[in-house]
Short mmCIF file of C-alpha atoms and ligand atoms in Angstrom, two decimals:
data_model
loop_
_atom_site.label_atom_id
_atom_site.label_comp_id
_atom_site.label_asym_id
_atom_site.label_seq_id
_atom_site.Cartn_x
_atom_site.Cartn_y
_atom_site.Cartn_z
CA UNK A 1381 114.71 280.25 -113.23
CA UNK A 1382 116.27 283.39 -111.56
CA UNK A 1383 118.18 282.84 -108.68
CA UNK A 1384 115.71 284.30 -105.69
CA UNK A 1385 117.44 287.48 -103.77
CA UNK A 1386 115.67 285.96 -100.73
CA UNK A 1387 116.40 282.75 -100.55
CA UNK A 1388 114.21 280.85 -98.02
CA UNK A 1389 116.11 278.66 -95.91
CA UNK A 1390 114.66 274.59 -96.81
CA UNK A 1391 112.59 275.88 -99.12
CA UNK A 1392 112.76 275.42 -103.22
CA UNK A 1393 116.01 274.45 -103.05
CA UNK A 1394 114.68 270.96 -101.62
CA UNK A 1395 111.83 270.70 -104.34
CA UNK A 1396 112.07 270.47 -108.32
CA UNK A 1397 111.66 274.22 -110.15
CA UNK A 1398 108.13 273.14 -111.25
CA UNK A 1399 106.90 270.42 -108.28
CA UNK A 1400 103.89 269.64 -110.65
CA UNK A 1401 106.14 267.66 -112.94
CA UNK A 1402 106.78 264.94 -109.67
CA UNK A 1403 102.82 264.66 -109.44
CA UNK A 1404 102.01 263.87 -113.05
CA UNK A 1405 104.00 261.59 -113.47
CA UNK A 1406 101.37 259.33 -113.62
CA UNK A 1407 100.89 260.13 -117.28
CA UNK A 1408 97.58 260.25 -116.81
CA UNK A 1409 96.34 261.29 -120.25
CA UNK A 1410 92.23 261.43 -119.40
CA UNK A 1411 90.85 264.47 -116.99
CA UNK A 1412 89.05 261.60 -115.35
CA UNK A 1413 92.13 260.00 -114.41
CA UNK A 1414 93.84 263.14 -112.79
CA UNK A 1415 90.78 264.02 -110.51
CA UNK A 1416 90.80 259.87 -109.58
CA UNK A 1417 94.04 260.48 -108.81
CA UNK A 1418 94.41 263.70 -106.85
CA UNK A 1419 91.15 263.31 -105.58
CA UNK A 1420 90.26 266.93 -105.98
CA UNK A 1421 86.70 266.36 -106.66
CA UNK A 1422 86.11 265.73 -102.90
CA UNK A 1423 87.46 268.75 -102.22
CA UNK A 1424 85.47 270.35 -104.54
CA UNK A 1425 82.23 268.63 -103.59
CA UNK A 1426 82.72 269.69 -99.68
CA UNK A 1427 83.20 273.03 -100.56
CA UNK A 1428 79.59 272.73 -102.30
CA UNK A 1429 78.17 270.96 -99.53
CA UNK A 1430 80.15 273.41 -96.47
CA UNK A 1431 79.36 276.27 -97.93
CA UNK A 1432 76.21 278.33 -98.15
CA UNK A 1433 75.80 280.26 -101.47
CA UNK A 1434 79.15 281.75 -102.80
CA UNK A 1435 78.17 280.63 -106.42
CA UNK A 1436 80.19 282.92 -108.59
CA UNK A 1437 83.34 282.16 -105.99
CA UNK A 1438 82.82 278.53 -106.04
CA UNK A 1439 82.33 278.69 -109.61
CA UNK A 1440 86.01 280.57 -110.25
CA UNK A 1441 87.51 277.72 -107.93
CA UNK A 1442 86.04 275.11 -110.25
CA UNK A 1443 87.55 277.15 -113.20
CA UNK A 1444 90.89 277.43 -111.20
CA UNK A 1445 90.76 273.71 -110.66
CA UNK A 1446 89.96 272.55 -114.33
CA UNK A 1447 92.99 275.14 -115.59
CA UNK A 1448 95.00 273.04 -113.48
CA UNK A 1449 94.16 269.78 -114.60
CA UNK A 1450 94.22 270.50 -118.21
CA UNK A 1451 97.94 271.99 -117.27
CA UNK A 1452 98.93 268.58 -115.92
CA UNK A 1453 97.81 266.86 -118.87
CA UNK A 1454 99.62 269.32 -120.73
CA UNK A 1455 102.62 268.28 -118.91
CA UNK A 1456 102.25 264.67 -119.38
CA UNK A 1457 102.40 265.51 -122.82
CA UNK A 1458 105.06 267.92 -122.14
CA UNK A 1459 103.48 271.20 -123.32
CA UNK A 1460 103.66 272.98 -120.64
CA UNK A 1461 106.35 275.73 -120.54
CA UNK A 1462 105.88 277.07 -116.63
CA UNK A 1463 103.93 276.44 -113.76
CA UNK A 1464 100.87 278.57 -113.99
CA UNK A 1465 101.08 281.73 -111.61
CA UNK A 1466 98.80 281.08 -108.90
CA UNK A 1467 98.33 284.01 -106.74
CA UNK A 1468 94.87 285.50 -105.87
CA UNK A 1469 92.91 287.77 -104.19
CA UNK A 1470 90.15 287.23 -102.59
CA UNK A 1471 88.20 290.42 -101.74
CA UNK A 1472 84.91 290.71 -99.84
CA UNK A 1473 83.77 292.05 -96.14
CA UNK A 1474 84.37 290.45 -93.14
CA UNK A 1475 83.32 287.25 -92.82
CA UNK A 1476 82.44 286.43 -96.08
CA UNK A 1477 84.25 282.84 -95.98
CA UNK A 1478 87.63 283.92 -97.68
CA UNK A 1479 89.27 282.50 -95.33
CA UNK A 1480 87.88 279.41 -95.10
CA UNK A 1481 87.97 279.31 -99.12
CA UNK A 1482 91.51 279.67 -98.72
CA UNK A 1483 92.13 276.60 -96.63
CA UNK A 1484 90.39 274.81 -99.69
CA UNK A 1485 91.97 276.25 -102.61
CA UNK A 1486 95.40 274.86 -100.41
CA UNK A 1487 93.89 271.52 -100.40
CA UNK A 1488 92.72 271.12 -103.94
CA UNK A 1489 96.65 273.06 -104.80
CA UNK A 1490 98.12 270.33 -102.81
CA UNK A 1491 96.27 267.43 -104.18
CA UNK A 1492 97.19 268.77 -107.56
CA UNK A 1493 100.84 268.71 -106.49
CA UNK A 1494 100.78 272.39 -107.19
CA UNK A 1495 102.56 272.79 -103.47
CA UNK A 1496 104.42 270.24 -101.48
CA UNK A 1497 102.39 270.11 -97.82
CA UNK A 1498 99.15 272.77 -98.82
CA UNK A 1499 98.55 273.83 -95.20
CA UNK A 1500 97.54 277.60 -94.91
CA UNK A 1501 99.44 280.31 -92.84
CA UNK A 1502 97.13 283.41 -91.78
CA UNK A 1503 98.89 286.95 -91.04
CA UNK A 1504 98.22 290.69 -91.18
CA UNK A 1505 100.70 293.33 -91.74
CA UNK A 1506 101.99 292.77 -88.23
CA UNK A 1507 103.27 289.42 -88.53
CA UNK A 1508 105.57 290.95 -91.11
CA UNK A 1509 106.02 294.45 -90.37
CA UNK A 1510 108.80 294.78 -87.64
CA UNK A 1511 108.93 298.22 -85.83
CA UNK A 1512 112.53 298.83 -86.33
CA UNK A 1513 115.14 299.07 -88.83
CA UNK A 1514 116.34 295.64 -90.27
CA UNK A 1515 113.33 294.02 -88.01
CA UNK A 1516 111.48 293.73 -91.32
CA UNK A 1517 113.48 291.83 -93.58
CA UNK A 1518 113.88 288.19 -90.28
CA UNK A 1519 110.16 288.68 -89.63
CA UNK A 1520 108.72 288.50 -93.05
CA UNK A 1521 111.35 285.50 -93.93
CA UNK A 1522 110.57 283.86 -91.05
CA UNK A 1523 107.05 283.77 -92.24
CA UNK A 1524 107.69 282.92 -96.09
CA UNK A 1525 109.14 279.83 -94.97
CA UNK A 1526 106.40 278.50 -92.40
CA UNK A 1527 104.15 279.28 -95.20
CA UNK A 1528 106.16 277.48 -97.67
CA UNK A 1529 104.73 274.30 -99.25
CA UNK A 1530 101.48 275.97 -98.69
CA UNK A 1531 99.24 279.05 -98.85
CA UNK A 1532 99.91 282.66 -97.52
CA UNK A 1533 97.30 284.66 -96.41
CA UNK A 1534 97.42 287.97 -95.96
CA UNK A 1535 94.38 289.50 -94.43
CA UNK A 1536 94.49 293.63 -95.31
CA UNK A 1537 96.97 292.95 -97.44
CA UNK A 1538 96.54 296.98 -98.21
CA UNK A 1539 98.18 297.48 -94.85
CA UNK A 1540 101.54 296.65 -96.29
CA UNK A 1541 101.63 299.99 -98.32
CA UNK A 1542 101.60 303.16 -96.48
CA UNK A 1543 102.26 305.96 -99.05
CA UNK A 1544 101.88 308.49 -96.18
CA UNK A 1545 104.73 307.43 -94.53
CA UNK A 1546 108.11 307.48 -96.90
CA UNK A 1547 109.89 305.13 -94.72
CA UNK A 1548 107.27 302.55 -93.48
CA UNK A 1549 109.27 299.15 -93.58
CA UNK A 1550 105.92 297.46 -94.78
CA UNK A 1551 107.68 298.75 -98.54
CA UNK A 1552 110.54 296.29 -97.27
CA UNK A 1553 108.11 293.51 -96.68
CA UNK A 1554 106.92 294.20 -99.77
CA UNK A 1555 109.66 293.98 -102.09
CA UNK A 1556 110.80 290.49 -100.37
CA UNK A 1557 107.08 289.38 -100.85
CA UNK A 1558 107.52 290.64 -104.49
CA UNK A 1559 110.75 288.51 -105.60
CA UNK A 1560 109.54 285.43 -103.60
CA UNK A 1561 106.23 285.30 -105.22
CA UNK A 1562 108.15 285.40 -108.57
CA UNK A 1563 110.82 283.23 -107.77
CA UNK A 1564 109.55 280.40 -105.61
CA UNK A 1565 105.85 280.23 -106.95
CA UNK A 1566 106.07 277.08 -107.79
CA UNK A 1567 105.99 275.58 -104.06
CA UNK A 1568 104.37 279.11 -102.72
CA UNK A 1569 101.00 280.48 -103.43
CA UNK A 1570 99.86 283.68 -101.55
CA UNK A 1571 96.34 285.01 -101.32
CA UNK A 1572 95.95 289.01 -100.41
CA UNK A 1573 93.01 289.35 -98.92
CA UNK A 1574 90.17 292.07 -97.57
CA UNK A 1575 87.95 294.81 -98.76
CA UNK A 1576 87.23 295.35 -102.52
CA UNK A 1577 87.83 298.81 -102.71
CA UNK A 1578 90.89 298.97 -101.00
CA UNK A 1579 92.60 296.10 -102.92
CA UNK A 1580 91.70 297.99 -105.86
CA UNK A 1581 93.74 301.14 -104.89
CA UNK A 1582 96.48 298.78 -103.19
CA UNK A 1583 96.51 297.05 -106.81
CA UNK A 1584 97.03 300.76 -108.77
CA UNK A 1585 99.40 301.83 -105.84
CA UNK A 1586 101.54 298.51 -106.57
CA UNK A 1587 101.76 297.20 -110.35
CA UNK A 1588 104.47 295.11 -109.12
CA UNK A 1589 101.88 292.83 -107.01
CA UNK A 1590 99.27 293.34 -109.43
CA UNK A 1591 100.92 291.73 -112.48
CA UNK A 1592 101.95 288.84 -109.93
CA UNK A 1593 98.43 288.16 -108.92
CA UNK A 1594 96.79 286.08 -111.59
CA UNK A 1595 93.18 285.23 -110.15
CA UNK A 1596 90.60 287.66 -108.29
CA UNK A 1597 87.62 286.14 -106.43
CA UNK A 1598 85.25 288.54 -105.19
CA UNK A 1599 82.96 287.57 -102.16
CA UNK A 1600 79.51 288.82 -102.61
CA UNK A 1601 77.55 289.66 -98.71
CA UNK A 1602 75.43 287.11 -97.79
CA UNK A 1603 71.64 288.04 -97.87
CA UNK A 1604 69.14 287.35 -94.93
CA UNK A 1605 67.96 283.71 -96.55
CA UNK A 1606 71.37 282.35 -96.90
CA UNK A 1607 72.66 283.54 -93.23
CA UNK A 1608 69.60 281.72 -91.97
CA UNK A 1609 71.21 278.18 -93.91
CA UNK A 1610 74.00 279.21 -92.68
CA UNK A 1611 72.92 279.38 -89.25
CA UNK A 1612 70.89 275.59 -89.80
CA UNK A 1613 74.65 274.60 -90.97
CA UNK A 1614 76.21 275.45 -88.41
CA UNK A 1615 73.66 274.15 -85.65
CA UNK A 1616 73.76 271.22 -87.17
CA UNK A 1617 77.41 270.66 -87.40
CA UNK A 1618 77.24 271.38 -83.27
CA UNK A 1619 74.66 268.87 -82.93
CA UNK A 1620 71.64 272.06 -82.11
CA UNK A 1621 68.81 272.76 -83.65
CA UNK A 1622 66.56 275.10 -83.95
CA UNK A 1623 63.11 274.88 -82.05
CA UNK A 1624 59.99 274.72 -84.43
CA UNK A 1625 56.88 274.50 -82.90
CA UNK A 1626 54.19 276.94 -84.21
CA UNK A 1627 53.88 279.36 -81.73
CA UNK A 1628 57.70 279.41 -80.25
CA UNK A 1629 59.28 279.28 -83.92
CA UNK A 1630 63.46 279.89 -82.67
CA UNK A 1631 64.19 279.66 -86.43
CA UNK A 1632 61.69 282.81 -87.19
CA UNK A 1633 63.07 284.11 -84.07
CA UNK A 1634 66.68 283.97 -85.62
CA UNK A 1635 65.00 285.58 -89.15
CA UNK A 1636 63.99 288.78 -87.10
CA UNK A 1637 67.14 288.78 -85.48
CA UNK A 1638 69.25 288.67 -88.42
CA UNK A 1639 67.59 291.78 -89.74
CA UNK A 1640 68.05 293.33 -86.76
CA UNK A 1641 71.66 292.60 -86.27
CA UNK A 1642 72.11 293.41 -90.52
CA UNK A 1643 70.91 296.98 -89.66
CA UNK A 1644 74.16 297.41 -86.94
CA UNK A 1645 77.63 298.70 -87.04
CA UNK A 1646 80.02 296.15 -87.36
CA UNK A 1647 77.77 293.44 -89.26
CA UNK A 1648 79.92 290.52 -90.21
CA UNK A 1649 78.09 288.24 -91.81
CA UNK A 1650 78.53 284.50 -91.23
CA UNK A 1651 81.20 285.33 -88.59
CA UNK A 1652 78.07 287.10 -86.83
CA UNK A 1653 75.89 284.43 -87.19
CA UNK A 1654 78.32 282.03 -85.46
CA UNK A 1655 79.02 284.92 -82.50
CA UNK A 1656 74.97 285.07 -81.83
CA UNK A 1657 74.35 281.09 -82.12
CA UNK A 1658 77.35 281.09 -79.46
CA UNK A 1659 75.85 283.64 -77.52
CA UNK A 1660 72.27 281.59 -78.05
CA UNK A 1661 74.16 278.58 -76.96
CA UNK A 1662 74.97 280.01 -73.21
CA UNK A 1663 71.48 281.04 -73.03
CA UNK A 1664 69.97 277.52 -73.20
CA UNK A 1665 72.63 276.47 -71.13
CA UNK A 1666 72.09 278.83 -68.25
CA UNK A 1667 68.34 277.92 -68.93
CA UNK A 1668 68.63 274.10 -68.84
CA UNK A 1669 71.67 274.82 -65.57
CA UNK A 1670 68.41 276.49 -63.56
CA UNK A 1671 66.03 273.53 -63.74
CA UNK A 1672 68.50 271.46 -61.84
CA UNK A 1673 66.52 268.47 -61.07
CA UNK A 1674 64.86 267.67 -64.12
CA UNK A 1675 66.16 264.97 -66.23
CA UNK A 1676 67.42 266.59 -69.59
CA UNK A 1677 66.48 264.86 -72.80
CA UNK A 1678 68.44 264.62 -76.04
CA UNK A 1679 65.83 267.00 -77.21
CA UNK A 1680 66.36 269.67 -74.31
CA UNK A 1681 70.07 269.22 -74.93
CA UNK A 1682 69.74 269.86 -78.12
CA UNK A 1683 67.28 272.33 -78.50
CA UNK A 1684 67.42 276.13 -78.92
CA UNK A 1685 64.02 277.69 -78.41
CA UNK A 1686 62.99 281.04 -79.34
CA UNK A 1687 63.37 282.54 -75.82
CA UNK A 1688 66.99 281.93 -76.33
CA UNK A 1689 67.35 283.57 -79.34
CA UNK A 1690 65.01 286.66 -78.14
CA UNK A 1691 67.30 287.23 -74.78
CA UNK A 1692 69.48 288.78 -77.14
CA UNK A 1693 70.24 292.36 -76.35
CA UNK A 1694 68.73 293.96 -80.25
CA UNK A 1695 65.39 292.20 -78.79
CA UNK A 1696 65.57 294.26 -75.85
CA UNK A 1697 66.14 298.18 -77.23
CA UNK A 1698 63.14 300.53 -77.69
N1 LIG B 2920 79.09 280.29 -97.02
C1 LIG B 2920 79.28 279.85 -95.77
N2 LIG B 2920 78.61 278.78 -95.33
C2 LIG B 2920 78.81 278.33 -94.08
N3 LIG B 2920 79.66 278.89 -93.20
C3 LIG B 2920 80.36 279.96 -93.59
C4 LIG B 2920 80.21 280.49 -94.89
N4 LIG B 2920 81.04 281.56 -95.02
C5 LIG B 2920 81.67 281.69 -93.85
N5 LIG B 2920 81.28 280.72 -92.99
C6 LIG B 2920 81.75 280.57 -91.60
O1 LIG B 2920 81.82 281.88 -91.04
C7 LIG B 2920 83.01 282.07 -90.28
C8 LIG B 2920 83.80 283.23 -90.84
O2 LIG B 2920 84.29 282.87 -92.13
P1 LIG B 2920 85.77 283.26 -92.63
O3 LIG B 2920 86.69 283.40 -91.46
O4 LIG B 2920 86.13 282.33 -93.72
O5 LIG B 2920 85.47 284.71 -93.24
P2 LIG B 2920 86.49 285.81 -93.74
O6 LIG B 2920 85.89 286.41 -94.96
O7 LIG B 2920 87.85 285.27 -93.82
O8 LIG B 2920 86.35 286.86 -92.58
P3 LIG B 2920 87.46 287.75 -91.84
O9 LIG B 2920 88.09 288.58 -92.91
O10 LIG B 2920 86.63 288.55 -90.87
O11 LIG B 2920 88.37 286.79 -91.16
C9 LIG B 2920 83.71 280.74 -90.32
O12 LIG B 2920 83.36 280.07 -89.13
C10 LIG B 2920 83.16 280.03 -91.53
O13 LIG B 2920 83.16 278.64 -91.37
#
């Protein structure tokens, strides 16, 4: 293994080149026995059940999971040459669930034994970007090692590059970014992250990343049907519900406001269905707060009728 120009302080120099080999050593020689083991198949079951749609992604992570299996078996057998490279990109529009895909992709990595503690560390260009000379070089170390043992995720990843600008330090950020992904991928992974389009000319602006990022996920919009499950998901994890009845249908109520809302600037998908149920939320809570001396049922606690849903502001245009 090259010695890493950036080293990060406590990080691979306290773990084995390839920290797979410490998990396997089960010898586990059946596939059966490393998902008993690592328990990955819950992780990959939640992300079923948690998550709305997403077929083709959730598909890839299944793919991504059985490559790494198979690789540990490999290594019980001791096939394996190097730890697979295990950098991604997950591309889609906001609020898509990449992030939240992230945090399980860490999970299943660290069950695996692919990374030492698989927690998740979110920044954007600023987090890494200082706005002086030699600011650049602490900030994005200082980074790299929170997020080592785990994920990096680097929302706008696209932001780093700035060809318009001959000096930008993001270049800087870049180049450690580069030579730690190579060196230390073996207790790192890092995930670049945000629009398709602009990854793509990131990607062509930056072979250097490109070659290091092995697996692309692409996060499809979510159409009205599944934003509506996702809504009943969400409700229900909160302990709401819609209200039913014929007549004062909130869930129908919800349908017509989705379209609405689709149709506006700024449209972000299941991030904006969580911002309206909030919003929907303080309705029924400013409605229950005015009938102060009735007794409030489970059911009135509970409940969020369609009034609530139509005292949104797109209900009240035209
Ligand atoms: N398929 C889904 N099913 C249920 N909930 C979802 C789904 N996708 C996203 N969510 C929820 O929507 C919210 C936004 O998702 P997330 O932050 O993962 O999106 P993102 O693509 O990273 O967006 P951004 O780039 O804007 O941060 C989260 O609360 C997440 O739990």
């Amino acid at each position: 293994m090259n010695q890493p120009l950036y080293a990060i302080p406590g990080a691979s120099e306290a773990v084995p080149p390839v920290s797979v080999a410490a998990a396997s050593a089960s010898g586990a020689t059946t596939v059966a026995e490393v998902l008993a083991d690592s328990q990955v198949e819950a992780v990959l079951d939640e992300l079923d059940r948690d998550l709305i749609g997403l077929a083709p992604v959730k598909q890839r992570i299944r793919d991504i999971a059985a490559l790494l299996v198979i690789d540990k078996l490999r290594l019980n057998l001791g096939l394996a040459a190097q730890s697979p490279s295990l950098h991604m990109s997950f591309t889609g529009n906001p609020g898509t669930g990449k992030t939240t895909v992230a945090m399980r992709m860490a999970e299943i990595l660290h069950r695996l034994g692919y990374v030492r503690k698989g927690h998740l560390v979110a920044v954007t260009r600023d987090d890494l970007v200082g706005q002086y000379i030699g600011h650049t070089a602490p900030k994005t170390k200082e980074v790299l090692k929170k997020a080592m043992g785990g994920v990096l995720f680097i929302d706008e990843a696209y932001y780093l590059y700035r060809p318009e600008n001959e000096r930008d330090y993001g270049q800087e950020a870049i180049e450690i970014l580069l030579q730690v992904m190579e060196n230390q991928r073996d207790d790192l992974v890092v995930i670049l992250a945000g629009y398709k389009d602009r990854m793509d000319t990131f990607f062509k602006s930056n072979p250097g990343m490109s070659s290091r990022v092995a697996h692309h996920l692409d996060f499809p919009d979510y159409n009205q049907t599944e934003l509506l499950s996702i809504a009943d998901l969400m409700l229900q994890q909160q302990n709401y519900r819609f209200d039913t009845a014929p007549g004062a249908d909130a869930r129908a109520a919800f349908g017509d406001y989705l379209n609405l809302r689709i149709a506006q600037p700024h449209f972000a998908n299941a991030r904006s269905v969580r911002n309206a149920l909030d919003r929907a939320r303080l309705r029924q809570a400013s409605r229950l707060f005015a009938d102060r001396h009735r007794a409030l049922s489970r059911d009135d606690l509970t409940t969020l009728s369609a009034d609530d849903i139509h005292g949104s502001r797109l209900f009240q245009r035209g």
